[in-house]
Coordinates of C-alpha atoms and ligand atoms in Angstrom, one line a residue:
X1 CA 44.8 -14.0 -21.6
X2 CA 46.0 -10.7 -21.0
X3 CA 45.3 -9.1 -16.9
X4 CA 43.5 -6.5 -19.1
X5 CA 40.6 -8.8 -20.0
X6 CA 39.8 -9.7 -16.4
X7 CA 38.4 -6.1 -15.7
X8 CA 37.2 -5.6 -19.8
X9 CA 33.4 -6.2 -19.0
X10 CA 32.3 -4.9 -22.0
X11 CA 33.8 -3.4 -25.9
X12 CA 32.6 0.4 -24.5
X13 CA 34.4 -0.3 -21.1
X14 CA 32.1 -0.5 -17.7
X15 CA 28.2 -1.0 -18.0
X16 CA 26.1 1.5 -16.3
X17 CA 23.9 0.5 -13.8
X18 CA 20.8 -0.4 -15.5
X19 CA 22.5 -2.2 -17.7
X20 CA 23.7 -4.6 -14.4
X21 CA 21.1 -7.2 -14.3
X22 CA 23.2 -10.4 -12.2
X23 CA 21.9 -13.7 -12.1
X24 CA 21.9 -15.5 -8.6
X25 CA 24.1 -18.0 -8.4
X26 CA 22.5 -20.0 -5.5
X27 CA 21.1 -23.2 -5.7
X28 CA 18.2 -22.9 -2.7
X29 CA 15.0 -24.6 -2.4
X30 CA 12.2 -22.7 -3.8
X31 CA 8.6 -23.2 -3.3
X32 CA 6.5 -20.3 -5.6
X33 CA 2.5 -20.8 -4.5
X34 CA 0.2 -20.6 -7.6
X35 CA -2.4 -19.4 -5.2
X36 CA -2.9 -18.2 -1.2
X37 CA -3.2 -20.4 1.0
X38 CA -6.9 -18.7 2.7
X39 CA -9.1 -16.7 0.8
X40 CA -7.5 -13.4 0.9
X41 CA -9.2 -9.5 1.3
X42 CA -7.0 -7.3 -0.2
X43 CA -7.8 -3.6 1.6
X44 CA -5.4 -2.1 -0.9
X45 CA -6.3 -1.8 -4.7
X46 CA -7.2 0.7 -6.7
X47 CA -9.5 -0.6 -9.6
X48 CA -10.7 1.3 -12.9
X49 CA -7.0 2.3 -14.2
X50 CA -5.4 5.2 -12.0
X51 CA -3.9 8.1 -14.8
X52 CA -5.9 6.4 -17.7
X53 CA -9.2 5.9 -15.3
X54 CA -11.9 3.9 -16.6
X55 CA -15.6 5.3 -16.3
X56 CA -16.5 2.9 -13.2
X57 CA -19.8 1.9 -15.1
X58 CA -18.9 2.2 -18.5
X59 CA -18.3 -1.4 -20.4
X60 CA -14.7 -0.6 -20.1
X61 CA -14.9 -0.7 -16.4
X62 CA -16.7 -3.5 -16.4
X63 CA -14.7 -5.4 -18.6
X64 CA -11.5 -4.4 -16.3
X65 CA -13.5 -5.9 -13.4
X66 CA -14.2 -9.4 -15.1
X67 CA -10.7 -9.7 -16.4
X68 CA -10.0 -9.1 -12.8
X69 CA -12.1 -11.4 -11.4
X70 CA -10.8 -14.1 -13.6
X71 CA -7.3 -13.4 -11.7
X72 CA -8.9 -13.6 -8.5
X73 CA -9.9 -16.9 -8.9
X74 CA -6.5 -17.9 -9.9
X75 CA -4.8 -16.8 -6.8
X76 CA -7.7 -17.5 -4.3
X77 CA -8.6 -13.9 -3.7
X78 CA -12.0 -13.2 -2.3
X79 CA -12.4 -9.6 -2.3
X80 CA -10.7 -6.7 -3.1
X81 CA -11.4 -3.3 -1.6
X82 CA -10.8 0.1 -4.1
X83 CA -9.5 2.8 -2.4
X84 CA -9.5 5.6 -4.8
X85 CA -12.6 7.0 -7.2
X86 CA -15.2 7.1 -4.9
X87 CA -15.4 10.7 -4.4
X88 CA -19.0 12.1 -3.5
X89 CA -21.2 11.3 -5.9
X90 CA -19.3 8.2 -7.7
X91 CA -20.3 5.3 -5.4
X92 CA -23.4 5.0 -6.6
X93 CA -22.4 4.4 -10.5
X94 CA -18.9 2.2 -8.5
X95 CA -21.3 0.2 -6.9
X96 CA -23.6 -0.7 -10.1
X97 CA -20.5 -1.9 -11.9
X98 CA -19.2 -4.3 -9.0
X99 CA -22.8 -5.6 -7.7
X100 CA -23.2 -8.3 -10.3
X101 CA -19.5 -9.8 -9.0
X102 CA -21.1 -10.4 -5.2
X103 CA -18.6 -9.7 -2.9
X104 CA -15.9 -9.8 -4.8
X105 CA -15.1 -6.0 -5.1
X106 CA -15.6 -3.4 -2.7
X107 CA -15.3 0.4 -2.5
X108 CA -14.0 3.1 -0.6
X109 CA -14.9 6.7 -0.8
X110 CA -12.9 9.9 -0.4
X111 CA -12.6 12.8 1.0
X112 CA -13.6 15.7 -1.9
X113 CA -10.2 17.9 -1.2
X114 CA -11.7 20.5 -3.9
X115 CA -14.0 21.6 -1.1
X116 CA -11.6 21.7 1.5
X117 CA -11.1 25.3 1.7
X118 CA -15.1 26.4 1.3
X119 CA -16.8 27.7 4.1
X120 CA -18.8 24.9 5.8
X121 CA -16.5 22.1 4.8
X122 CA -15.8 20.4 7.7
X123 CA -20.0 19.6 8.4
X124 CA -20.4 19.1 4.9
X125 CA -17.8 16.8 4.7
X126 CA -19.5 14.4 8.2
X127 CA -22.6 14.8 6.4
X128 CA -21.3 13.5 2.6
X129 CA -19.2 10.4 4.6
X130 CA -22.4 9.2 5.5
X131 CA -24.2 9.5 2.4
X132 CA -21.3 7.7 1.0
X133 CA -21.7 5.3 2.9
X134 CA -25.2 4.9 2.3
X135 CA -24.6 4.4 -1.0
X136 CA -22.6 1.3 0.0
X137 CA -19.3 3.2 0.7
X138 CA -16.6 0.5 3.2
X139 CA -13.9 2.9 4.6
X140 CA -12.3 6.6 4.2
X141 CA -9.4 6.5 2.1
X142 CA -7.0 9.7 2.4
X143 CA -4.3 9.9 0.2
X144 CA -0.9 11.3 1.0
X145 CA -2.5 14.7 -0.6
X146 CA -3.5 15.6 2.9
X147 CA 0.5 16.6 4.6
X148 CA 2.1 16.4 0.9
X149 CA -0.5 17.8 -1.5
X150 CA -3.3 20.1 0.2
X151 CA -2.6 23.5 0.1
X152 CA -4.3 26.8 1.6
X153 CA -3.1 30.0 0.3
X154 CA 0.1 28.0 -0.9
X155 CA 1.0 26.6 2.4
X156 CA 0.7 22.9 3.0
X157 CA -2.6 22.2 5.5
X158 CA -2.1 20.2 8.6
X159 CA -2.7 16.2 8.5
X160 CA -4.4 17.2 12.3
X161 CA -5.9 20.4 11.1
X162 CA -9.0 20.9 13.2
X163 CA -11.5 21.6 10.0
X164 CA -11.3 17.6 9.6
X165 CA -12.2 16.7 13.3
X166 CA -15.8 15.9 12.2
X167 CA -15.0 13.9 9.1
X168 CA -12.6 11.6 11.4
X169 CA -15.5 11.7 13.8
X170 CA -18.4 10.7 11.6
X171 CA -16.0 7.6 10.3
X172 CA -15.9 6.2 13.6
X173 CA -19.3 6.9 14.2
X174 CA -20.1 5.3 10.5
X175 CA -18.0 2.8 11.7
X176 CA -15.6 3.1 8.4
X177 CA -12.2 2.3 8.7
X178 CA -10.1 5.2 7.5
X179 CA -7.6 4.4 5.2
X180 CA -4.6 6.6 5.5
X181 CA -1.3 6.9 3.6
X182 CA 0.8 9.2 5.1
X183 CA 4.0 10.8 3.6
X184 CA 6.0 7.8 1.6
X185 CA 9.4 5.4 1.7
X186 CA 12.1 7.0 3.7
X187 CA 14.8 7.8 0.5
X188 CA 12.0 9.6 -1.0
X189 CA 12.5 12.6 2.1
X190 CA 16.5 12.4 1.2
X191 CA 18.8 13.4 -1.7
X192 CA 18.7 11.6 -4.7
X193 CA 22.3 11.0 -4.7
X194 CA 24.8 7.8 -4.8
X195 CA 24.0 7.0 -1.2
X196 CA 19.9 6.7 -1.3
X197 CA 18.8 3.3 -1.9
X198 CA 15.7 4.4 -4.3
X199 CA 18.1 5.7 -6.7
X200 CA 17.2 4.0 -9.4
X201 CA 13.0 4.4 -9.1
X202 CA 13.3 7.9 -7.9
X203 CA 15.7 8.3 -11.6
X204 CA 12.4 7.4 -13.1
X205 CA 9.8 9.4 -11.1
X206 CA 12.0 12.2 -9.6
X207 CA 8.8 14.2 -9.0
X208 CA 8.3 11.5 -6.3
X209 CA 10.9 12.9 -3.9
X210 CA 9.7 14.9 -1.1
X211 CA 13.1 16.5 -0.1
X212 CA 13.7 19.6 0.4
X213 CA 11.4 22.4 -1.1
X214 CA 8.8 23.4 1.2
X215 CA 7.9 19.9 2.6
X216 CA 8.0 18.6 6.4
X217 CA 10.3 15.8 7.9
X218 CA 8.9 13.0 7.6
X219 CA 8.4 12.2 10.8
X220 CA 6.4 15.3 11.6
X221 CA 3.9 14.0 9.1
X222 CA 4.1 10.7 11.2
X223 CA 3.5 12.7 14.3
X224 CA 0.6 14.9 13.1
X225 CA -1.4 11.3 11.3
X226 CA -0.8 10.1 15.5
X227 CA -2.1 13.4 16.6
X228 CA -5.5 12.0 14.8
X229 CA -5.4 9.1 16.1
X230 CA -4.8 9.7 19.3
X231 CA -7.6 12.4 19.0
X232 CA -10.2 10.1 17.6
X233 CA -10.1 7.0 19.9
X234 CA -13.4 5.5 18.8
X235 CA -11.8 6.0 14.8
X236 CA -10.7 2.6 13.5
X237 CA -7.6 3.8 11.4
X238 CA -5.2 1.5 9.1
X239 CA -2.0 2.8 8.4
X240 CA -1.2 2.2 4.8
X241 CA 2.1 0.8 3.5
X242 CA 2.8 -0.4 6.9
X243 CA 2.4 3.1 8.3
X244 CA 4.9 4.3 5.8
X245 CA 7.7 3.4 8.0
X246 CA 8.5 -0.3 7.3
X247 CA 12.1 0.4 7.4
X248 CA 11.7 1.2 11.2
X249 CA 9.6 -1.7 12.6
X250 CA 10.0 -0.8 16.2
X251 CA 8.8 2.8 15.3
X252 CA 5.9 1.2 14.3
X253 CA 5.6 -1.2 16.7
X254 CA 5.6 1.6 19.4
X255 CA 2.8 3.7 17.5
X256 CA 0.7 0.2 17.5
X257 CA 1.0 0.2 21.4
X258 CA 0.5 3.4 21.7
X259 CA -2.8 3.6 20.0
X260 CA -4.8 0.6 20.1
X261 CA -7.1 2.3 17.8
X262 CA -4.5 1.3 14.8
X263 CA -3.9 -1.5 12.0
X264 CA -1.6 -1.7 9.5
X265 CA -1.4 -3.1 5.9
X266 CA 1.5 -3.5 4.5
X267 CA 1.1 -2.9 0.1
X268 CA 4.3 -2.4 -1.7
X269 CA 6.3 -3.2 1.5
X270 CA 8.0 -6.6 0.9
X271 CA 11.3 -4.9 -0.1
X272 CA 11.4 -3.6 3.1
X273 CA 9.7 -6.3 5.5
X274 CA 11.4 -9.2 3.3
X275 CA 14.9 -7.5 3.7
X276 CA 14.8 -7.8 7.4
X277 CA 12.6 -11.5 7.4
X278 CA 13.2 -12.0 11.5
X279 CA 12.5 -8.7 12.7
X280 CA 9.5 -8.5 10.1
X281 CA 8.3 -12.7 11.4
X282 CA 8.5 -11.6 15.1
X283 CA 6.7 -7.8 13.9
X284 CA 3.8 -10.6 12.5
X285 CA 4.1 -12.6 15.6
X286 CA 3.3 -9.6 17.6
X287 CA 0.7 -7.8 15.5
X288 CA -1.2 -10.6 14.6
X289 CA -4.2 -9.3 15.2
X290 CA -3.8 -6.1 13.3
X291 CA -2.2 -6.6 10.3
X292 CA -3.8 -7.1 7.0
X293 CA -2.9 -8.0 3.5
X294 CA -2.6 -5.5 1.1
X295 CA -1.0 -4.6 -2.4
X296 CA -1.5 -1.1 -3.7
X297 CA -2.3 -3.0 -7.0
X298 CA -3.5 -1.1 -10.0
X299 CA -5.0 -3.0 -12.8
X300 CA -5.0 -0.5 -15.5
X301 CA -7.6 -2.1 -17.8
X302 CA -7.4 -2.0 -21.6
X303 CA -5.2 -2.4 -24.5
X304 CA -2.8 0.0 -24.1
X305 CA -1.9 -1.3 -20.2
X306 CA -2.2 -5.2 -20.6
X307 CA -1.2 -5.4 -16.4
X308 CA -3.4 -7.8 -15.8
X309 CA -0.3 -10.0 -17.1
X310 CA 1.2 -9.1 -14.0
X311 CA -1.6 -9.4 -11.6
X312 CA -1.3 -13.1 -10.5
X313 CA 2.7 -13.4 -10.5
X314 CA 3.0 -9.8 -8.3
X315 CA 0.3 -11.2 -5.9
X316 CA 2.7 -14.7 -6.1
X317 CA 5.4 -12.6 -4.6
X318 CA 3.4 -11.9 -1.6
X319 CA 2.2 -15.3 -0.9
X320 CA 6.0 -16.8 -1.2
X321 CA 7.3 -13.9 1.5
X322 CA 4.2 -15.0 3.8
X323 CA 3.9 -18.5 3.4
X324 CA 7.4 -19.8 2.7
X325 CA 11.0 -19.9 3.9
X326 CA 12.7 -19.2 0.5
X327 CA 15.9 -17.5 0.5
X328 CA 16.6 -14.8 -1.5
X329 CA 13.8 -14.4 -4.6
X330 CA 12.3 -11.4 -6.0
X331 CA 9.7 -8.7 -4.5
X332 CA 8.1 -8.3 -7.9
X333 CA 7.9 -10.0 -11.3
X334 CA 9.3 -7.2 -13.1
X335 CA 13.4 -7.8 -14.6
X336 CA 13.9 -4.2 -13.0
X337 CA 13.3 -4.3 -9.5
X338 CA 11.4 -1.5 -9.6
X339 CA 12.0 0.0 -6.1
X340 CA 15.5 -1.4 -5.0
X341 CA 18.3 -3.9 -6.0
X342 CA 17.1 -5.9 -3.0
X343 CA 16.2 -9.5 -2.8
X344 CA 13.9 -10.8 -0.4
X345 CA 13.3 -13.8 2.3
X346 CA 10.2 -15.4 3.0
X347 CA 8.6 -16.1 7.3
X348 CA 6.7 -18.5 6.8
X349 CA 4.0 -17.3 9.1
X350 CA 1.9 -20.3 10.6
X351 CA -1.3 -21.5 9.4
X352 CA -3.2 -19.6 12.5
X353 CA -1.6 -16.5 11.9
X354 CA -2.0 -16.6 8.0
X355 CA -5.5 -17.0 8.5
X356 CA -5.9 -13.6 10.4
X357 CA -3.4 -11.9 8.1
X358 CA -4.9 -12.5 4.8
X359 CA -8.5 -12.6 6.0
X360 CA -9.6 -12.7 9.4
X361 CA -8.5 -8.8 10.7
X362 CA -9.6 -7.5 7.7
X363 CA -12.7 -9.2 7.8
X364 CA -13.1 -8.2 11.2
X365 CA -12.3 -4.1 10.8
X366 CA -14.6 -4.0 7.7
X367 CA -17.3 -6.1 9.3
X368 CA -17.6 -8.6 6.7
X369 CA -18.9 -12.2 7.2
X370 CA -15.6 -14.0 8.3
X371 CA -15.3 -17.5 6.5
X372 CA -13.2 -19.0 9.9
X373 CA -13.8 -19.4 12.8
Ligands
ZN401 ZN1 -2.4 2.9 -2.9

C-alpha cells in the first residue's frame, strides 16, 4: 500500500461535507423510551400543515388530527396546544375539528398583524383577544413577525411598541399565556461563513439568517420582549425555544429572576441544551417550576408530507435527553442533522421533576386539570 492511499478517501479526491456522514464508534449503553414517562402537554405544535395548511374543519384537517392522535397515544402524549392558525375569526371552525378528540388538542390564537397599522388597533385588538378566547382560544401566540417581520412605512415596529400595551394587558387579564418567540438561534444573527455552526441548515434556508440588512442585534430584540415583560407584571409570558437564547443559559437564567412573570419551553432546543447536559441538568434543577415541554412540531398532513413517520421517533429524542443518561445520540431522527453536526447527552431529570416538566407547569399556566398531585 502506497502512503497515497491513506489520504485517497474517495476516486474524485475529498468528499464534501454533506457527503460526511461518520458512524460513531462508541459502544455506550443506550436506553431509547418508546413512550414518556408522564402524560405529556406539549405547548408547542403547530397542527393543520404550516406552508401546505389544511382547512382546520375540512376532512383533511380532521384526518391530520386522527392520524395524530393515533401518535399520541403511542408516546403517552395528552394534549397538544396549536400555536398558529387561530387568527380572529378561525377558532371557532379550529375548535369544531378538535372537540370530538376531548382534550387532546388545544388552540392558540393570534394576533391579526394585517390590522396592525389601522387606526384603532390597539382596542380592537384587547377586544378580539377576548372574543377569541371566548370562542375557546388558550394562550396568545406571537411569532417572531413582531421584531423580525412587522413593518410600518418599511421600518421594522418595536417588540415593546406602545400600540400593543392593551393586547398584552387583556391576556393577563384573560388570563392567556402569551406565547412568544422572539428573534431565533444565535448563527442565524452572524455570517454564514466557515466559522457559524448552522452552516449547513442556513445552506438550505439562507432566507433564515437575520444578519446584516436592516435587522437589530439580537439582543436588542431580547431586551425590547423583557421591556414587555417587565411592563405587564400581571402577563403570564413563556419564552419560546427556551427564550431563543439556549446557547447562553445563564442569560436566561438571569431574565427568569428577573421577571417572575416568565416560563420557558424549550422546542427545537436539544442541540443546544443536550450539548452542554450539566449546565442544561442544573438550568432544570433550578427552573423546575417554569419549564415546560415543547417541540415546535409540525405535522403536515397528507400524501404529499407523510411526517407523521417522524412524529413518534422526533418526540423519542426528547424523552431520551430528559429521562436518560445516554451518551452521545442524536437530536433528531433525520440522517442529516438538520440544525448542527452535534450529538447530544441525556440528564436524566428525576421522577419529581419530570412530572412538572412534561405536565405539571404547563398544566398549571394553562389552567388545566393537573392529573398529579
Ligand atoms: Zn413554533
Amino acid at each position: 500500500m502506497t502512503r497515497r492511499n491513506f489520504f485517497q478517501v474517495s476516486a474524485g479526491g475529498a468528499i464534501t461535507l454533506p457527503e460526511f456522514q461518520p458512524k460513531s464508534m462508541l459502544h455506550v449503553a443506550a436506553h431509547p423510551a418508546t413512550s414518556a414517562k408522564f402524560p405529556v402537554i406539549d405547548v408547542h405544535t403547530h397542527l393543520f400543515g404550516t406552508g401546505r395548511r389544511a382547512a382546520p374543519d375540512s376532512p383533511e384537517g380532521a384526518a391530520e388530527l386522527s392520524s395524530v392522535a393515533q401518535c399520541m397515544d403511542e408516546c403517552n402524549l395528552q394534549t397538544l396546544i396549536n400555536l398558529t392558525g387561530g387568527i380572529s375569526g378561525t377558532i371557532p371552525a379550529i375548535r369544531r375539528v378538535m372537540t370530538p378528540f376531548g382534550g387532546k388538542f388545544l388552540t392558540a390564537a393570534e394576533p391579526t398583524w394585517a390590522r396592525a397599522n389601522e387606526m384603532g388597533y390597539a382596542q380592537w385588538q384587547a377586544e378580539d383577544l377576548a372574543k377569541c378566547k371566548q370562542e375557546g382560544a388558550v394562550g396568545l401566540k406571537i411569532l417572531k413577525t413582531l421584531g423580525l417581520g412587522l413593518r410600518e412605512n418599511g421600518k421594522l415596529v418595536s417588540i415593546d411598541d406602545p400600540r400593543f400595551d392593551p393586547m398584552w394587558e387583556a391576556a393577563g387579564s384573560l388570563e392567556l399565556p402569551v406565547l412568544i418567540h422572539t428573534g431565533d438561534p444565535g448563527a442565524f444573527f452572524t455570517p454564514i461563513d466557515r466559522f457559524n455552526e448552522r452552516y449547513e441548515e442556513l445552506q438550505h434556508h439562507p432566507e433564515w439568517s437575520f444578519y446584516g440588512r436592516d435587522f437589530p442585534p439580537r439582543s436588542e430584540l431580547h431586551e425590547a420582549r423583557n421591556r414587555v415583560a417587565a411592563r405587564h407584571p400581571k402577563t403570564r409570558f413563556i419564552y419560546l425555544h427556551v427564550g431563543n437564547d439556549a446557547e447562553d443559559l445563564a442569560q436566561v437564567s438571569d431574565w427568569l429572576d428577573r421577571y417572575t412573570n416568565v416560563n420557558v419551553e424549550f422546542g427545537a432546543r436539544l442541540g443546544e441544551l443536550g450539548r452542554q447536559p450539566r449546565t442544561a441538568r442544573k438550568f432544570f434543577d433550578r427552573y423546575q417550576d417554569r419549564i415546560m415541554f415543547g417541540t415546535d412540531a409540525t405535522f403536515n398532513a397528507g400524501k404529499e408530507f407523510p411526517q407523521q413517520d417522524l412524529v413518534p421517533p422526533m418526540y423519542r429524542c426528547y424523552f431520551r435527553f430528559l429521562e436518560t443518561e445516554d451518551e452521545y445520540f442524536d437530536y433528531a431522527p433525520s440522517a442529516v442533522p438538520p440544525q448542527g453536526r452535534w450529538k447530544i447527552y441525556g440528564i436524566a431529570l428525576p421522577d419529581a421533576i419530570l412530572r412538572k416538566v412534561y405536565h405539571n407547569n404547563a398544566a398549571r399556566e394553562f389552567k388545566l386539570k393537573a392529573v398529579f398531585g
